[in-house]
mmCIF file with all atom_site columns, C-alpha atoms in Angstrom:
data_model
loop_
_atom_site.group_PDB
_atom_site.id
_atom_site.type_symbol
_atom_site.label_atom_id
_atom_site.label_alt_id
_atom_site.label_comp_id
_atom_site.label_asym_id
_atom_site.label_entity_id
_atom_site.label_seq_id
_atom_site.pdbx_PDB_ins_code
_atom_site.Cartn_x
_atom_site.Cartn_y
_atom_site.Cartn_z
_atom_site.occupancy
_atom_site.B_iso_or_equiv
_atom_site.pdbx_formal_charge
_atom_site.auth_seq_id
_atom_site.auth_comp_id
_atom_site.auth_asym_id
_atom_site.auth_atom_id
_atom_site.pdbx_PDB_model_num
ATOM 1   C CA . MET Z 1 1   ? 56.075  107.820 116.306 1.00 66.00 ? 103 MET Z CA 1
ATOM 2   C CA . ASN Z 1 2   ? 58.454  108.626 113.448 1.00 86.00 ? 104 ASN Z CA 1
ATOM 3   C CA . ILE Z 1 3   ? 59.800  105.958 111.070 1.00 88.00 ? 105 ILE Z CA 1
ATOM 4   C CA . PHE Z 1 4   ? 63.165  105.639 112.799 1.00 86.00 ? 106 PHE Z CA 1
ATOM 5   C CA . ASP Z 1 5   ? 61.618  105.037 116.184 1.00 89.00 ? 107 ASP Z CA 1
ATOM 6   C CA . GLU Z 1 6   ? 59.290  102.465 114.621 1.00 89.00 ? 108 GLU Z CA 1
ATOM 7   C CA . ILE Z 1 7   ? 62.186  100.608 112.979 1.00 88.00 ? 109 ILE Z CA 1
ATOM 8   C CA . GLN Z 1 8   ? 64.210  100.654 116.167 1.00 89.00 ? 110 GLN Z CA 1
ATOM 9   C CA . HIS Z 1 9   ? 61.164  99.345  118.108 1.00 90.00 ? 111 HIS Z CA 1
ATOM 10  C CA . ARG Z 1 10  ? 60.657  96.490  115.657 1.00 88.00 ? 112 ARG Z CA 1
ATOM 11  C CA . LEU Z 1 11  ? 64.331  95.497  115.632 1.00 90.00 ? 113 LEU Z CA 1
ATOM 12  C CA . ALA Z 1 12  ? 64.704  95.602  119.424 1.00 91.00 ? 114 ALA Z CA 1
ATOM 13  C CA . SER Z 1 13  ? 62.887  92.279  120.000 1.00 92.00 ? 115 SER Z CA 1
ATOM 14  C CA . LYS Z 1 14  ? 63.556  88.857  118.541 1.00 93.00 ? 116 LYS Z CA 1
ATOM 15  C CA . THR Z 1 15  ? 59.805  88.114  118.407 1.00 93.00 ? 117 THR Z CA 1
ATOM 16  C CA . ARG Z 1 16  ? 59.036  91.333  116.482 1.00 92.00 ? 118 ARG Z CA 1
ATOM 17  C CA . ILE Z 1 17  ? 61.916  90.592  114.056 1.00 92.00 ? 119 ILE Z CA 1
ATOM 18  C CA . ARG Z 1 18  ? 60.579  87.069  113.482 1.00 93.00 ? 120 ARG Z CA 1
ATOM 19  C CA . ALA Z 1 19  ? 57.107  88.510  112.710 1.00 92.00 ? 121 ALA Z CA 1
ATOM 20  C CA . LEU Z 1 20  ? 58.624  91.180  110.425 1.00 90.00 ? 122 LEU Z CA 1
ATOM 21  C CA . PHE Z 1 21  ? 60.563  88.662  108.363 1.00 92.00 ? 123 PHE Z CA 1
ATOM 22  C CA . LYS Z 1 22  ? 58.144  85.689  108.400 1.00 93.00 ? 124 LYS Z CA 1
ATOM 23  C CA . ASP Z 1 23  ? 57.414  85.918  104.608 1.00 93.00 ? 125 ASP Z CA 1
ATOM 24  C CA . VAL Z 1 24  ? 60.942  86.925  103.513 1.00 93.00 ? 126 VAL Z CA 1
ATOM 25  C CA . HIS Z 1 25  ? 63.278  84.456  101.717 1.00 94.00 ? 127 HIS Z CA 1
ATOM 26  C CA . VAL Z 1 26  ? 66.433  83.259  103.456 1.00 94.00 ? 128 VAL Z CA 1
ATOM 27  C CA . GLU Z 1 27  ? 68.713  84.845  100.846 1.00 96.00 ? 129 GLU Z CA 1
ATOM 28  C CA . ASP Z 1 28  ? 67.082  88.244  101.425 1.00 95.00 ? 130 ASP Z CA 1
ATOM 29  C CA . ILE Z 1 29  ? 67.533  87.928  105.192 1.00 94.00 ? 131 ILE Z CA 1
ATOM 30  C CA . GLU Z 1 30  ? 71.207  86.958  104.678 1.00 96.00 ? 132 GLU Z CA 1
ATOM 31  C CA . ARG Z 1 31  ? 71.723  90.007  102.400 1.00 96.00 ? 133 ARG Z CA 1
ATOM 32  C CA . ILE Z 1 32  ? 70.130  92.278  105.029 1.00 93.00 ? 134 ILE Z CA 1
ATOM 33  C CA . ILE Z 1 33  ? 72.272  90.777  107.802 1.00 94.00 ? 135 ILE Z CA 1
ATOM 34  C CA . SER Z 1 34  ? 75.487  91.233  105.770 1.00 96.00 ? 136 SER Z CA 1
ATOM 35  C CA . ARG Z 1 35  ? 74.598  94.867  105.187 1.00 95.00 ? 137 ARG Z CA 1
ATOM 36  C CA . LEU Z 1 36  ? 73.880  95.376  108.874 1.00 94.00 ? 138 LEU Z CA 1
ATOM 37  C CA . GLU Z 1 37  ? 77.190  93.749  109.756 1.00 96.00 ? 139 GLU Z CA 1
ATOM 38  C CA . GLY Z 1 38  ? 78.945  96.218  107.396 1.00 96.00 ? 140 GLY Z CA 1
ATOM 39  C CA . ILE Z 1 39  ? 77.202  99.133  109.084 1.00 95.00 ? 141 ILE Z CA 1
ATOM 40  C CA . LEU Z 1 40  ? 78.189  97.715  112.533 1.00 96.00 ? 142 LEU Z CA 1
ATOM 41  C CA . ALA Z 1 41  ? 81.816  97.515  111.483 1.00 97.00 ? 143 ALA Z CA 1
ATOM 42  C CA . GLU Z 1 42  ? 81.781  101.107 110.234 1.00 97.00 ? 144 GLU Z CA 1
ATOM 43  C CA . LYS Z 1 43  ? 80.216  102.257 113.475 1.00 97.00 ? 145 LYS Z CA 1
ATOM 44  C CA . LYS Z 1 44  ? 82.813  100.353 115.557 1.00 97.00 ? 146 LYS Z CA 1
ATOM 45  C CA . ASP Z 1 45  ? 85.627  101.943 113.531 1.00 97.00 ? 147 ASP Z CA 1
ATOM 46  C CA . ALA Z 1 46  ? 84.191  105.437 114.024 1.00 97.00 ? 148 ALA Z CA 1
ATOM 47  C CA . VAL Z 1 47  ? 83.895  104.841 117.744 1.00 97.00 ? 149 VAL Z CA 1
ATOM 48  C CA . ALA Z 1 48  ? 87.469  103.524 117.899 1.00 97.00 ? 150 ALA Z CA 1
ATOM 49  C CA . ALA Z 1 49  ? 88.777  106.551 115.948 1.00 97.00 ? 151 ALA Z CA 1
ATOM 50  C CA . ASP Z 1 50  ? 86.944  108.954 118.306 1.00 97.00 ? 152 ASP Z CA 1
ATOM 51  C CA . GLU Z 1 51  ? 88.387  107.108 121.319 1.00 97.00 ? 153 GLU Z CA 1
ATOM 52  C CA . ALA Z 1 52  ? 91.912  107.302 119.849 1.00 97.00 ? 154 ALA Z CA 1
ATOM 53  C CA . LYS Z 1 53  ? 91.531  111.103 119.331 1.00 97.00 ? 155 LYS Z CA 1
ATOM 54  C CA . ARG Z 1 54  ? 90.250  111.500 122.868 1.00 97.00 ? 156 ARG Z CA 1
ATOM 55  C CA . GLN Z 1 55  ? 93.108  109.442 124.235 1.00 97.00 ? 157 GLN Z CA 1
ATOM 56  C CA . ALA Z 1 56  ? 95.732  111.416 122.273 1.00 96.00 ? 158 ALA Z CA 1
ATOM 57  C CA . LYS Z 1 57  ? 94.251  114.708 123.513 1.00 97.00 ? 159 LYS Z CA 1
ATOM 58  C CA . GLN Z 1 58  ? 94.301  113.434 127.122 1.00 96.00 ? 160 GLN Z CA 1
ATOM 59  C CA . GLU Z 1 59  ? 97.934  112.403 126.799 1.00 96.00 ? 161 GLU Z CA 1
ATOM 60  C CA . ASN Z 1 60  ? 98.785  115.924 125.496 1.00 95.00 ? 162 ASN Z CA 1
ATOM 61  C CA . ILE Z 1 61  ? 96.923  117.453 128.458 1.00 93.00 ? 163 ILE Z CA 1
ATOM 62  C CA . ASP Z 1 62  ? 98.771  115.221 130.883 1.00 94.00 ? 164 ASP Z CA 1
ATOM 63  C CA . GLU Z 1 63  ? 102.121 116.140 129.259 1.00 94.00 ? 165 GLU Z CA 1
ATOM 64  C CA . VAL Z 1 64  ? 101.418 119.877 129.573 1.00 92.00 ? 166 VAL Z CA 1
ATOM 65  C CA . ARG Z 1 65  ? 100.375 119.444 133.262 1.00 91.00 ? 167 ARG Z CA 1
ATOM 66  C CA . ARG Z 1 66  ? 103.593 117.536 133.928 1.00 93.00 ? 168 ARG Z CA 1
ATOM 67  C CA . LEU Z 1 67  ? 105.677 120.277 132.312 1.00 91.00 ? 169 LEU Z CA 1
ATOM 68  C CA . LEU Z 1 68  ? 103.918 122.975 134.295 1.00 90.00 ? 170 LEU Z CA 1
ATOM 69  C CA . GLU Z 1 69  ? 104.526 121.097 137.551 1.00 90.00 ? 171 GLU Z CA 1
ATOM 70  C CA . GLU Z 1 70  ? 108.224 120.570 136.694 1.00 92.00 ? 172 GLU Z CA 1
ATOM 71  C CA . ARG Z 1 71  ? 108.712 124.290 136.167 1.00 89.00 ? 173 ARG Z CA 1
ATOM 72  C CA . GLY Z 1 72  ? 106.668 125.347 139.147 1.00 88.00 ? 174 GLY Z CA 1
ATOM 73  C CA . LEU Z 1 73  ? 103.957 127.083 137.143 1.00 86.00 ? 175 LEU Z CA 1
ATOM 74  C CA . SER Z 1 74  ? 100.168 127.051 137.238 1.00 84.00 ? 176 SER Z CA 1
ATOM 75  C CA . LEU Z 1 75  ? 97.474  127.888 134.715 1.00 80.00 ? 177 LEU Z CA 1
ATOM 76  C CA . ASP Z 1 76  ? 97.010  131.296 136.327 1.00 79.00 ? 178 ASP Z CA 1
ATOM 77  C CA . ASP Z 1 77  ? 100.619 132.143 135.455 1.00 78.00 ? 179 ASP Z CA 1
ATOM 78  C CA . LEU Z 1 78  ? 99.918  131.661 131.722 1.00 77.00 ? 180 LEU Z CA 1
ATOM 79  C CA . ASP Z 1 79  ? 97.392  134.545 131.591 1.00 75.00 ? 181 ASP Z CA 1
ATOM 80  C CA . PRO Z 1 80  ? 98.765  137.478 133.576 1.00 65.00 ? 182 PRO Z CA 1
ATOM 81  C CA . SER Z 1 81  ? 96.511  139.978 131.776 1.00 65.00 ? 183 SER Z CA 1
ATOM 82  C CA . GLU Z 1 82  ? 93.637  139.204 134.154 1.00 56.00 ? 184 GLU Z CA 1
ATOM 83  C CA . GLU Z 1 83  ? 95.651  140.230 137.178 1.00 57.00 ? 185 GLU Z CA 1
ATOM 84  C CA . ALA Z 1 84  ? 97.055  143.406 135.625 1.00 58.00 ? 186 ALA Z CA 1
ATOM 85  C CA . ALA Z 1 85  ? 93.802  144.868 134.316 1.00 62.00 ? 187 ALA Z CA 1
ATOM 86  C CA . PRO Z 1 86  ? 91.129  145.252 136.974 1.00 69.00 ? 188 PRO Z CA 1
ATOM 87  C CA . LYS Z 1 87  ? 87.555  145.312 135.842 1.00 74.00 ? 189 LYS Z CA 1
ATOM 88  C CA . LYS Z 1 88  ? 86.385  148.699 134.700 1.00 78.00 ? 190 LYS Z CA 1
ATOM 89  C CA . ARG Z 1 89  ? 83.366  149.995 136.497 1.00 79.00 ? 191 ARG Z CA 1
ATOM 90  C CA . ARG Z 1 90  ? 80.772  151.917 134.602 1.00 78.00 ? 192 ARG Z CA 1
ATOM 91  C CA . ASN Z 1 91  ? 80.553  155.411 135.938 1.00 80.00 ? 193 ASN Z CA 1
ATOM 92  C CA . VAL Z 1 92  ? 76.979  156.706 135.567 1.00 80.00 ? 194 VAL Z CA 1
ATOM 93  C CA . GLN Z 1 93  ? 76.363  160.092 137.021 1.00 84.00 ? 195 GLN Z CA 1
ATOM 94  C CA . LYS Z 1 94  ? 73.072  160.620 138.852 1.00 88.00 ? 196 LYS Z CA 1
ATOM 95  C CA . PHE Z 1 95  ? 71.253  163.931 138.923 1.00 89.00 ? 197 PHE Z CA 1
ATOM 96  C CA . THR Z 1 96  ? 68.107  165.402 140.393 1.00 91.00 ? 198 THR Z CA 1
ATOM 97  C CA . PHE Z 1 97  ? 65.703  166.584 137.687 1.00 90.00 ? 199 PHE Z CA 1
ATOM 98  C CA . GLN Z 1 98  ? 62.737  168.876 138.015 1.00 91.00 ? 200 GLN Z CA 1
ATOM 99  C CA . TYR Z 1 99  ? 59.857  168.980 135.540 1.00 90.00 ? 201 TYR Z CA 1
ATOM 100 C CA . GLU Z 1 100 ? 56.159  169.788 135.249 1.00 89.00 ? 202 GLU Z CA 1
ATOM 101 C CA . THR Z 1 101 ? 53.408  167.260 134.579 1.00 87.00 ? 203 THR Z CA 1
ATOM 102 C CA . ASN Z 1 102 ? 50.511  167.962 132.196 1.00 85.00 ? 204 ASN Z CA 1
ATOM 103 C CA . SER Z 1 103 ? 48.379  168.917 135.200 1.00 87.00 ? 205 SER Z CA 1
ATOM 104 C CA . GLY Z 1 104 ? 50.912  171.639 136.174 1.00 85.00 ? 206 GLY Z CA 1
ATOM 105 C CA . ASP Z 1 105 ? 52.438  169.902 139.206 1.00 89.00 ? 207 ASP Z CA 1
ATOM 106 C CA . THR Z 1 106 ? 56.204  170.284 139.738 1.00 90.00 ? 208 THR Z CA 1
ATOM 107 C CA . VAL Z 1 107 ? 57.968  166.934 140.202 1.00 89.00 ? 209 VAL Z CA 1
ATOM 108 C CA . THR Z 1 108 ? 61.542  166.093 141.166 1.00 91.00 ? 210 THR Z CA 1
ATOM 109 C CA . TRP Z 1 109 ? 63.132  162.872 139.959 1.00 89.00 ? 211 TRP Z CA 1
ATOM 110 C CA . HIS Z 1 110 ? 66.539  161.384 140.768 1.00 89.00 ? 212 HIS Z CA 1
ATOM 111 C CA . GLY Z 1 111 ? 68.160  159.453 137.915 1.00 88.00 ? 213 GLY Z CA 1
ATOM 112 C CA . SER Z 1 112 ? 70.827  159.432 135.247 1.00 86.00 ? 214 SER Z CA 1
ATOM 113 C CA . THR Z 1 113 ? 71.245  160.974 131.823 1.00 82.00 ? 215 THR Z CA 1
ATOM 114 C CA . THR Z 1 114 ? 70.841  157.594 130.162 1.00 84.00 ? 216 THR Z CA 1
ATOM 115 C CA . GLY Z 1 115 ? 68.124  154.970 130.178 1.00 85.00 ? 217 GLY Z CA 1
ATOM 116 C CA . ARG Z 1 116 ? 64.341  155.183 130.380 1.00 89.00 ? 218 ARG Z CA 1
ATOM 117 C CA . LEU Z 1 117 ? 62.544  158.105 131.876 1.00 89.00 ? 219 LEU Z CA 1
ATOM 118 C CA . PRO Z 1 118 ? 59.265  158.313 133.741 1.00 90.00 ? 220 PRO Z CA 1
ATOM 119 C CA . LYS Z 1 119 ? 56.450  158.769 131.258 1.00 90.00 ? 221 LYS Z CA 1
ATOM 120 C CA . ASP Z 1 120 ? 55.539  162.221 132.619 1.00 90.00 ? 222 ASP Z CA 1
ATOM 121 C CA . PHE Z 1 121 ? 59.125  163.385 132.277 1.00 90.00 ? 223 PHE Z CA 1
ATOM 122 C CA . GLN Z 1 122 ? 59.410  162.098 128.707 1.00 91.00 ? 224 GLN Z CA 1
ATOM 123 C CA . THR Z 1 123 ? 56.131  163.842 127.848 1.00 91.00 ? 225 THR Z CA 1
ATOM 124 C CA . TYR Z 1 124 ? 57.475  167.069 129.353 1.00 92.00 ? 226 TYR Z CA 1
ATOM 125 C CA . LEU Z 1 125 ? 60.682  166.850 127.299 1.00 91.00 ? 227 LEU Z CA 1
ATOM 126 C CA . ASP Z 1 126 ? 58.709  166.185 124.117 1.00 91.00 ? 228 ASP Z CA 1
ATOM 127 C CA . ARG Z 1 127 ? 56.284  169.031 124.839 1.00 90.00 ? 229 ARG Z CA 1
ATOM 128 C CA . THR Z 1 128 ? 58.917  171.651 125.667 1.00 91.00 ? 230 THR Z CA 1
ATOM 129 C CA . GLY Z 1 129 ? 61.723  170.450 123.349 1.00 91.00 ? 231 GLY Z CA 1
ATOM 130 C CA . LYS Z 1 130 ? 64.214  170.517 126.204 1.00 90.00 ? 232 LYS Z CA 1
ATOM 131 C CA . LYS Z 1 131 ? 67.070  168.096 126.838 1.00 89.00 ? 233 LYS Z CA 1
ATOM 132 C CA . ARG Z 1 132 ? 67.446  166.090 130.034 1.00 87.00 ? 234 ARG Z CA 1
ATOM 133 C CA . LEU Z 1 133 ? 70.363  168.188 131.265 1.00 87.00 ? 235 LEU Z CA 1
ATOM 134 C CA . ASP Z 1 134 ? 68.216  171.359 130.936 1.00 88.00 ? 236 ASP Z CA 1
ATOM 135 C CA . CYS Z 1 135 ? 66.069  170.009 133.763 1.00 88.00 ? 237 CYS Z CA 1
ATOM 136 C CA . VAL Z 1 136 ? 68.861  169.318 136.263 1.00 89.00 ? 238 VAL Z CA 1
ATOM 137 C CA . ILE Z 1 137 ? 68.570  171.239 139.519 1.00 88.00 ? 239 ILE Z CA 1
ATOM 138 C CA . GLU Z 1 138 ? 71.597  172.002 141.688 1.00 77.00 ? 240 GLU Z CA 1
ATOM 139 C CA . ASP Z 1 139 ? 71.782  170.301 145.071 1.00 61.00 ? 241 ASP Z CA 1
#
């Protein structure tokens, strides 16, 4: 348990607080309480400021929605670029390749000119110094 969890655990119960401060003078306890009250006031102010920001933002959102409804528009109308440009499809050409394994067998493989190759095919290309397209067979 870290120190912050331990402090929070101790301060969560009146009995534990009593045991914690049993040998402390009254003036020291009052000083601690006044400091805690100051921290509480700061925390309340921060929460109120965050709430005011959230409320102002929500009012702006409501105002924009009201204006859109008055003019007969929707959020889709604000970004017409999505409608105009359809998604581009990646065009990868597939070929049938023919190569020889180390044991001398002739193998055909159907794939593209990009991406990973079967290990035997890569070994063949390294051994012969050929490029992938050199191994394409016509259908």
